PDB file of C-alpha atoms in Angstrom:
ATOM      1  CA  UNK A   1      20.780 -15.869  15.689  1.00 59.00           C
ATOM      2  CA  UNK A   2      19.908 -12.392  14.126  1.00 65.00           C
ATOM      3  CA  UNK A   3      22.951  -9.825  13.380  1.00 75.00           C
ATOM      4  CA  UNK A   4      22.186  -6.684  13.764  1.00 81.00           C
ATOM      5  CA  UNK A   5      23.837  -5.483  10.815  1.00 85.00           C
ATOM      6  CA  UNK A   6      21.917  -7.844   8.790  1.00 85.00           C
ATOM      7  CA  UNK A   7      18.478  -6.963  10.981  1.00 88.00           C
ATOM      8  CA  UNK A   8      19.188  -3.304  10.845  1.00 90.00           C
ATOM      9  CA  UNK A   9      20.035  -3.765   6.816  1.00 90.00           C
ATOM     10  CA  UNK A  10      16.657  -5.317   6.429  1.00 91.00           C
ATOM     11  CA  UNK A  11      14.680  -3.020   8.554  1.00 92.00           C
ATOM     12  CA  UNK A  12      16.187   0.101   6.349  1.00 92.00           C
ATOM     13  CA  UNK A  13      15.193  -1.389   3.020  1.00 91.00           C
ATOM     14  CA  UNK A  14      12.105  -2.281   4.341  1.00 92.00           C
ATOM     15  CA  UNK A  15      11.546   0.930   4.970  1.00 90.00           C
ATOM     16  CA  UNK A  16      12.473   2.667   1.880  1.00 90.00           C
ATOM     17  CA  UNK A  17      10.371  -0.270  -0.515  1.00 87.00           C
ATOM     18  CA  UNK A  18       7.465   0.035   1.406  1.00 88.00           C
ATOM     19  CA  UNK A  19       7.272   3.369   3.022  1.00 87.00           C
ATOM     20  CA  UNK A  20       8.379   4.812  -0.689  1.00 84.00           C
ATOM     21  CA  UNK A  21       5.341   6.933  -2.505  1.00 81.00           C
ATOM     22  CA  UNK A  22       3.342   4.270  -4.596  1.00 81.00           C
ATOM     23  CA  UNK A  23       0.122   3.354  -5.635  1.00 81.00           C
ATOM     24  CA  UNK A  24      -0.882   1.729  -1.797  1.00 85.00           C
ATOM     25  CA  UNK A  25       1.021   4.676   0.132  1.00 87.00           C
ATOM     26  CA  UNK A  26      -0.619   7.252  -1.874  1.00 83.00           C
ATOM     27  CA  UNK A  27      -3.861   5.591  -1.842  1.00 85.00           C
ATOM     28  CA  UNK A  28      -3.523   5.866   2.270  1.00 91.00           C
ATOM     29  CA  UNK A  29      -2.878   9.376   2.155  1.00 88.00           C
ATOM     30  CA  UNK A  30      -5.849   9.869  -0.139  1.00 84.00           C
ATOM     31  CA  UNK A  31      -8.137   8.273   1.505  1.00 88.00           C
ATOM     32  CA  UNK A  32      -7.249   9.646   4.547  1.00 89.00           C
ATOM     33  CA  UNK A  33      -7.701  13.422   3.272  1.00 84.00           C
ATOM     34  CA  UNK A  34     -10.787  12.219   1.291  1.00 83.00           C
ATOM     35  CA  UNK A  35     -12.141  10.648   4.143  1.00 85.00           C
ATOM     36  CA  UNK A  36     -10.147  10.421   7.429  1.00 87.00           C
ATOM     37  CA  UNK A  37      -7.886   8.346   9.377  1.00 92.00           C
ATOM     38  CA  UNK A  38     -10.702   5.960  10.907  1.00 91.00           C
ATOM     39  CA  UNK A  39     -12.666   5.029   7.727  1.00 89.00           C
ATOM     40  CA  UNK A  40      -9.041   4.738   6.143  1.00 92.00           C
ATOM     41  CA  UNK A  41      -8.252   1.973   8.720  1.00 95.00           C
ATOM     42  CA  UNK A  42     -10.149  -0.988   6.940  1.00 94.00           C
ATOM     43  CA  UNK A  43      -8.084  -0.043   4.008  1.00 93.00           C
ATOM     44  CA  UNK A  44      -4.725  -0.060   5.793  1.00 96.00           C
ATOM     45  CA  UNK A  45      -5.149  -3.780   7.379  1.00 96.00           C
ATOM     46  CA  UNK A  46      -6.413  -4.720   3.798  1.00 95.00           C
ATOM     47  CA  UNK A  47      -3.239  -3.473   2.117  1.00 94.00           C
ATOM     48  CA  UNK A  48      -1.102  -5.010   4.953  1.00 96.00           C
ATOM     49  CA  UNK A  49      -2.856  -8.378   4.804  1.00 96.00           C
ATOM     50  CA  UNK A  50      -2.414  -8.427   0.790  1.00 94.00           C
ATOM     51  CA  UNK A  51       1.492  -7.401   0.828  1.00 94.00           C
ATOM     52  CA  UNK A  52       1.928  -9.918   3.416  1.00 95.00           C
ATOM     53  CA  UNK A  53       0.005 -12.847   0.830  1.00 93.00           C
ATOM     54  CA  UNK A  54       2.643 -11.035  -1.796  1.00 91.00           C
ATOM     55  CA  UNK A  55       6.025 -11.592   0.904  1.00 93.00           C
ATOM     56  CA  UNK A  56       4.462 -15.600   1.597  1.00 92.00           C
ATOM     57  CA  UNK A  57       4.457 -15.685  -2.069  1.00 88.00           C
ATOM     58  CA  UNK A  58       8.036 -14.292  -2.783  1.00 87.00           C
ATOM     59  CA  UNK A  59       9.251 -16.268   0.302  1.00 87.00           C
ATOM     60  CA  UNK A  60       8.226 -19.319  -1.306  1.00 86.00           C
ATOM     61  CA  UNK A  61       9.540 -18.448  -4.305  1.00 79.00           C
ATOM     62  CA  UNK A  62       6.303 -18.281  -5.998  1.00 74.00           C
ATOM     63  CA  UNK A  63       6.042 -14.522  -7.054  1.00 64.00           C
ATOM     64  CA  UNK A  64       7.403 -15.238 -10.893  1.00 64.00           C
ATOM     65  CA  UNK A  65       5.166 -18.478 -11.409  1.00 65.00           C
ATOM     66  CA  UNK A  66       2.213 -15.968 -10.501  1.00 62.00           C
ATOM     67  CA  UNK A  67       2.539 -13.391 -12.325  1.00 58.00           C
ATOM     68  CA  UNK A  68       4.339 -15.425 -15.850  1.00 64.00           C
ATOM     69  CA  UNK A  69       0.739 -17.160 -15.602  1.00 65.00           C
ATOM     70  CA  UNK A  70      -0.985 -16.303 -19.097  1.00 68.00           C
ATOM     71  CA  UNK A  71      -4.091 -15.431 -17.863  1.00 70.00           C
ATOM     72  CA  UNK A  72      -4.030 -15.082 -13.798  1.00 65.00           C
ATOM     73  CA  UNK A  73      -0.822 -12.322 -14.013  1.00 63.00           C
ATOM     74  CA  UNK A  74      -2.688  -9.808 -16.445  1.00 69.00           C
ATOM     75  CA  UNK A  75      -5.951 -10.509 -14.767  1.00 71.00           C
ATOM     76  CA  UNK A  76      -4.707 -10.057 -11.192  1.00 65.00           C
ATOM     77  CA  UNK A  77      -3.078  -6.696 -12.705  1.00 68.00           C
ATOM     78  CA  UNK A  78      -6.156  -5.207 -14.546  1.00 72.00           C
ATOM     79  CA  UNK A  79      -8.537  -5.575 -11.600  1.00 70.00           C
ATOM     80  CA  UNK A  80      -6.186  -3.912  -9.443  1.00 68.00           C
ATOM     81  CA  UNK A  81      -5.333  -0.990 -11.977  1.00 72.00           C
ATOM     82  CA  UNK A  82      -9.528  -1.039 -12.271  1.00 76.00           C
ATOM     83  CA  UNK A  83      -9.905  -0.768  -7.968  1.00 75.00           C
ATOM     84  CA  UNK A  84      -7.267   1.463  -8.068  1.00 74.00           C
ATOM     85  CA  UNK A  85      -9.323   4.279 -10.987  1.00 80.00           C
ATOM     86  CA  UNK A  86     -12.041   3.385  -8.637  1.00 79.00           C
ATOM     87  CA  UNK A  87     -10.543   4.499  -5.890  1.00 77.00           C
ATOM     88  CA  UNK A  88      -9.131   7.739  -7.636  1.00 79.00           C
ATOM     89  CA  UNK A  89     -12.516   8.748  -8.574  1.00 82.00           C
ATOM     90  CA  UNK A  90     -13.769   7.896  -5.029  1.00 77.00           C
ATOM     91  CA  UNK A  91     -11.065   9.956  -3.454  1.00 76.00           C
ATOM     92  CA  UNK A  92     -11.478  13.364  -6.246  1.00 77.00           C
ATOM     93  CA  UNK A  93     -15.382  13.087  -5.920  1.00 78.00           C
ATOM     94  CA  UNK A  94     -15.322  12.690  -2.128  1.00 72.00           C
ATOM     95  CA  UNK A  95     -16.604  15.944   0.115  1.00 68.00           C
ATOM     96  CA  UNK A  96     -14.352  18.030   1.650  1.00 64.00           C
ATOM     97  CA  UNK A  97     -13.582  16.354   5.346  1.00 57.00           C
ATOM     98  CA  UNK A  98     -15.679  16.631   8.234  1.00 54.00           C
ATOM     99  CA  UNK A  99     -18.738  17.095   5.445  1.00 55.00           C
ATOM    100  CA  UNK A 100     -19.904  13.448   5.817  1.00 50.00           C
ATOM    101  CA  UNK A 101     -20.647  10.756   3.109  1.00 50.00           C
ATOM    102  CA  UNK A 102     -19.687   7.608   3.421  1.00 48.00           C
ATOM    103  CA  UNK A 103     -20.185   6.729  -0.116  1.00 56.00           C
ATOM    104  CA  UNK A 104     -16.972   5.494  -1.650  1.00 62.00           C
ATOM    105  CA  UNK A 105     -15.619   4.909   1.498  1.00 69.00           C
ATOM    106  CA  UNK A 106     -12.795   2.118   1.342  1.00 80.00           C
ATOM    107  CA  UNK A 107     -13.080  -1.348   2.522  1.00 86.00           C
ATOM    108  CA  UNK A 108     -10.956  -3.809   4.027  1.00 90.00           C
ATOM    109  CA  UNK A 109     -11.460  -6.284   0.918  1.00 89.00           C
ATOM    110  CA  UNK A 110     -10.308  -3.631  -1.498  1.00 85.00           C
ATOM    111  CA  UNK A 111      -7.230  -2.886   0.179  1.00 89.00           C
ATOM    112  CA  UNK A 112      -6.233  -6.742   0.132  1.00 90.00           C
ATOM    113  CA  UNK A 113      -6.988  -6.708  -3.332  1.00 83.00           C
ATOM    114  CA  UNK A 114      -4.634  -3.272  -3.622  1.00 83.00           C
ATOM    115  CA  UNK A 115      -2.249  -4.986  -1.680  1.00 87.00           C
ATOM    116  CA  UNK A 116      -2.080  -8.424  -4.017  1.00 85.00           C
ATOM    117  CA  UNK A 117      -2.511  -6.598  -7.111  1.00 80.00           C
ATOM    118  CA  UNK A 118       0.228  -3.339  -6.832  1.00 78.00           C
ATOM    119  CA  UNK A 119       3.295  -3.955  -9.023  1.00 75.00           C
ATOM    120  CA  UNK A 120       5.194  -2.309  -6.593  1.00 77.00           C
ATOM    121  CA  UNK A 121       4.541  -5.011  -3.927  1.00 83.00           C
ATOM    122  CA  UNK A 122       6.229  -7.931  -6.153  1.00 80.00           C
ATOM    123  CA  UNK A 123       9.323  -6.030  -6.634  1.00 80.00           C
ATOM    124  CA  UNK A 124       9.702  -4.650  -2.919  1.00 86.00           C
ATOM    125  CA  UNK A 125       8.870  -8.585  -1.397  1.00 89.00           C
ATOM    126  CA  UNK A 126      10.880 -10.243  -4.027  1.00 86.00           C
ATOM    127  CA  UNK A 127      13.663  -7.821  -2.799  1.00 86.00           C
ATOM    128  CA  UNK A 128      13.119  -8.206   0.684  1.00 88.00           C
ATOM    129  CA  UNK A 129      12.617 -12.188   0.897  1.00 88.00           C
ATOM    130  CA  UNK A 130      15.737 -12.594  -1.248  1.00 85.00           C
ATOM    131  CA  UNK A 131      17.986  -9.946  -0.625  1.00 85.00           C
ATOM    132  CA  UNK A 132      18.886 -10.798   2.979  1.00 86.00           C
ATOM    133  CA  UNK A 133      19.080 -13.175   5.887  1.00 87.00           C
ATOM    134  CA  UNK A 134      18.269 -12.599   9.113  1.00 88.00           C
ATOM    135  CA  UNK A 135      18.496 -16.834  10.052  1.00 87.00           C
ATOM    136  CA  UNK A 136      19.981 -19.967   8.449  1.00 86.00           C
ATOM    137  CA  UNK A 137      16.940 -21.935   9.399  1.00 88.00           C
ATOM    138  CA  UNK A 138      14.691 -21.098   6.231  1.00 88.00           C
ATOM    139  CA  UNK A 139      10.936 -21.067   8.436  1.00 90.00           C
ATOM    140  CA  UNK A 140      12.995 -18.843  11.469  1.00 90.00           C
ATOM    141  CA  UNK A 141      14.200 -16.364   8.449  1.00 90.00           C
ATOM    142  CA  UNK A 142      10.978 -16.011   6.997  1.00 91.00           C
ATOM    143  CA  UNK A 143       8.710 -15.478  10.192  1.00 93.00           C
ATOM    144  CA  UNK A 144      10.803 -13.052  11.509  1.00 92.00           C
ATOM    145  CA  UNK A 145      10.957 -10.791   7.933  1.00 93.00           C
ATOM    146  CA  UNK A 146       7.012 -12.023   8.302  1.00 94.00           C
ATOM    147  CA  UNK A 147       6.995  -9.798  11.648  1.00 95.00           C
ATOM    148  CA  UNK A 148       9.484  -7.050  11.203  1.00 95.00           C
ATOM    149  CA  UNK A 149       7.591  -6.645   7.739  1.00 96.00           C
ATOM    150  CA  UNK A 150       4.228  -6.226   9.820  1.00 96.00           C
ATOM    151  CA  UNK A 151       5.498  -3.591  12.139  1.00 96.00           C
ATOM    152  CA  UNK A 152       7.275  -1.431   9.200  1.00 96.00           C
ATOM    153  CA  UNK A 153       4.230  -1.971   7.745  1.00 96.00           C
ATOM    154  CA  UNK A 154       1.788  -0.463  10.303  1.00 97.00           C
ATOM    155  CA  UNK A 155       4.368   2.350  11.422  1.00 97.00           C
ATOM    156  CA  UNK A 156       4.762   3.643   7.169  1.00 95.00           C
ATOM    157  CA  UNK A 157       1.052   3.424   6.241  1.00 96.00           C
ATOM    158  CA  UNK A 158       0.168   5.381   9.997  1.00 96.00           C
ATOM    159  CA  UNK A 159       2.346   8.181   8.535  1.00 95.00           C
ATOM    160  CA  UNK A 160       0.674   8.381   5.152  1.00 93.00           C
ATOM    161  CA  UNK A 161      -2.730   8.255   6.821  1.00 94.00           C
ATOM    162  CA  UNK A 162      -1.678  10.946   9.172  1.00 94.00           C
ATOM    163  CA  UNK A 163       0.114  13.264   6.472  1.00 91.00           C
ATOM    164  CA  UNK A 164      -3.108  12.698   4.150  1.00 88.00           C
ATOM    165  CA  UNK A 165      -5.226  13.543   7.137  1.00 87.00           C
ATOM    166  CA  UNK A 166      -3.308  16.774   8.139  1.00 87.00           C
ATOM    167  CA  UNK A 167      -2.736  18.054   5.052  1.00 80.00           C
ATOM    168  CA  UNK A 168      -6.872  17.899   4.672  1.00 76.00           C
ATOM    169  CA  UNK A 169      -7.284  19.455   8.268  1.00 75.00           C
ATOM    170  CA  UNK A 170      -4.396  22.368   7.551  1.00 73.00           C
ATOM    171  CA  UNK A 171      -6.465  23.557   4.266  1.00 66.00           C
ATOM    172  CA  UNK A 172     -10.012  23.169   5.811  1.00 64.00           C
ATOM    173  CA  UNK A 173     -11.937  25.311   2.818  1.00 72.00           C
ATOM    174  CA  UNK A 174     -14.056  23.319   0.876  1.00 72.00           C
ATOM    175  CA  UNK A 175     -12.308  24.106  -2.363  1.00 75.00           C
ATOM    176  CA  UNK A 176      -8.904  23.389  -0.704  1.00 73.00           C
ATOM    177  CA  UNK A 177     -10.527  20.001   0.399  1.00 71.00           C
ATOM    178  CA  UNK A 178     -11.580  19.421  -3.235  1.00 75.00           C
ATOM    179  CA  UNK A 179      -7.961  20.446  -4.787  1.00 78.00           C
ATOM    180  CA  UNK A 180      -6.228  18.363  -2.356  1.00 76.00           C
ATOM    181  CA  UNK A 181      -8.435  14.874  -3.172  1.00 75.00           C
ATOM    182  CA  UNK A 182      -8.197  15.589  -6.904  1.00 82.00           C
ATOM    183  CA  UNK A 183      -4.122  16.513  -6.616  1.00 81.00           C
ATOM    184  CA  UNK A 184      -4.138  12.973  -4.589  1.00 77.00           C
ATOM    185  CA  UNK A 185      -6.535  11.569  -6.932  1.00 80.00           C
ATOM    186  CA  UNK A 186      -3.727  12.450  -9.922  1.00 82.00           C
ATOM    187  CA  UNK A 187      -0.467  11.367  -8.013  1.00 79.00           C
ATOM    188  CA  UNK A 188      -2.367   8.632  -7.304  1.00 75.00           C
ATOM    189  CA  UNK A 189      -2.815   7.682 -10.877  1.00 77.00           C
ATOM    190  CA  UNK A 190       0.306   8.843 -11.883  1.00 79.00           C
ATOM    191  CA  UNK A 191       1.689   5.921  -9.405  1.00 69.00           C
ATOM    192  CA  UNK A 192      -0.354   3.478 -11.147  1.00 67.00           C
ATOM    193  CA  UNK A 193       0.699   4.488 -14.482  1.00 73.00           C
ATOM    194  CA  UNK A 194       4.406   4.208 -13.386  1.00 66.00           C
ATOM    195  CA  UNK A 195       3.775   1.068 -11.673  1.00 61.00           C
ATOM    196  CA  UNK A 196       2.027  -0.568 -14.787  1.00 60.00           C
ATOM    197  CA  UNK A 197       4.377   0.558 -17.037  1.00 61.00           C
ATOM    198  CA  UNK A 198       7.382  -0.623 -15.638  1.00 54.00           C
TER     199      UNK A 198
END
């Protein structure tokens, strides 16, 4: 039987790991000022499908054994911190919105891969998969952080794709546009840089 001081603990913390600015939220926002909410979507499940492989992981206790791998941990981590220049450089070089181009436009694929491969991710799940119980039965516990996870999910990356979006749509010049995917472009960066250095 779920509290709901433990379920209402969990949902906060949730919140704050995953909503928190990092190298996936600020990707969202970026991508959807570079290139709008719908062509951010693909992204979005492909984040949320690769955190979710990073929770199964922590849940099973698996997250250390990953990452303390010689050569799968540091691989895993460069490609990531390689998608996620790519997608900096994508999101600074992309035209102002409403201008078209769909070149650089994210995919579903990268987004699982920036979801298995952000720092931030294995920190937040470890946290969350460990740090509380919602059930004594181990399966019932992890299913429903499984689908409270998906829902705080879905509701924190909306709101960075919608902030990104308006924050495009309030400063609709073309040299606003470009300031505003380069200054994402950089915090985006910066995120990585924190996230790899930690």
């Amino acid at each position: 039987m779920l509290s709901a001081e433990d379920l209402t603990a969990f949902i906060i913390a949730a919140f704050a790991l995953i909503g928190s600015p990092g190298p996936a939220t600020l990707g969202l926002a970026a991508t959807a000022a570079a290139f709008g909410i719908r062509r951010s979507l693909a992204l979005m499940a492909g984040i949320i499908a690769g955190v979710l492989a990073v929770f199964a992981l922590a849940a099973a206790g698996l997250t250390g054994l990953v990452l303390a791998q010689p050569v799968l941990g540091p691989v895993v981590k460069v490609l990531a911190a390689l998608y996620m220049l790519w997608l900096a450089w994508s999101i600074a070089t992309a035209p102002p919105l409403g201008q078209g181009g769909c070149a650089g436009a994210p995919t579903l694929h990268g987004g699982i891969f920036l979801g298995v491969g952000n720092p931030k991710a294995y920190a937040a799940m470890a946290a969350l998969a460990s740090g509380f119980m919602l059930s004594a039965d181990r399966l019932t516990d992890t299913v429903a952080k499984a689908v409270i996870l998906l829902a705080v999910m879905i509701v924190a990356d909306l709101a960075w794709l919608v902030a990104g979006s308006a924050l495009a749509r309030v400063m609709p010049r073309p040299a606003w546009s470009r300031a505003i995917n380069i200054a994402f472009a950089l915090a985006l960066l910066a995120s990585v840089a924190a996230g790899f250095i930690h």
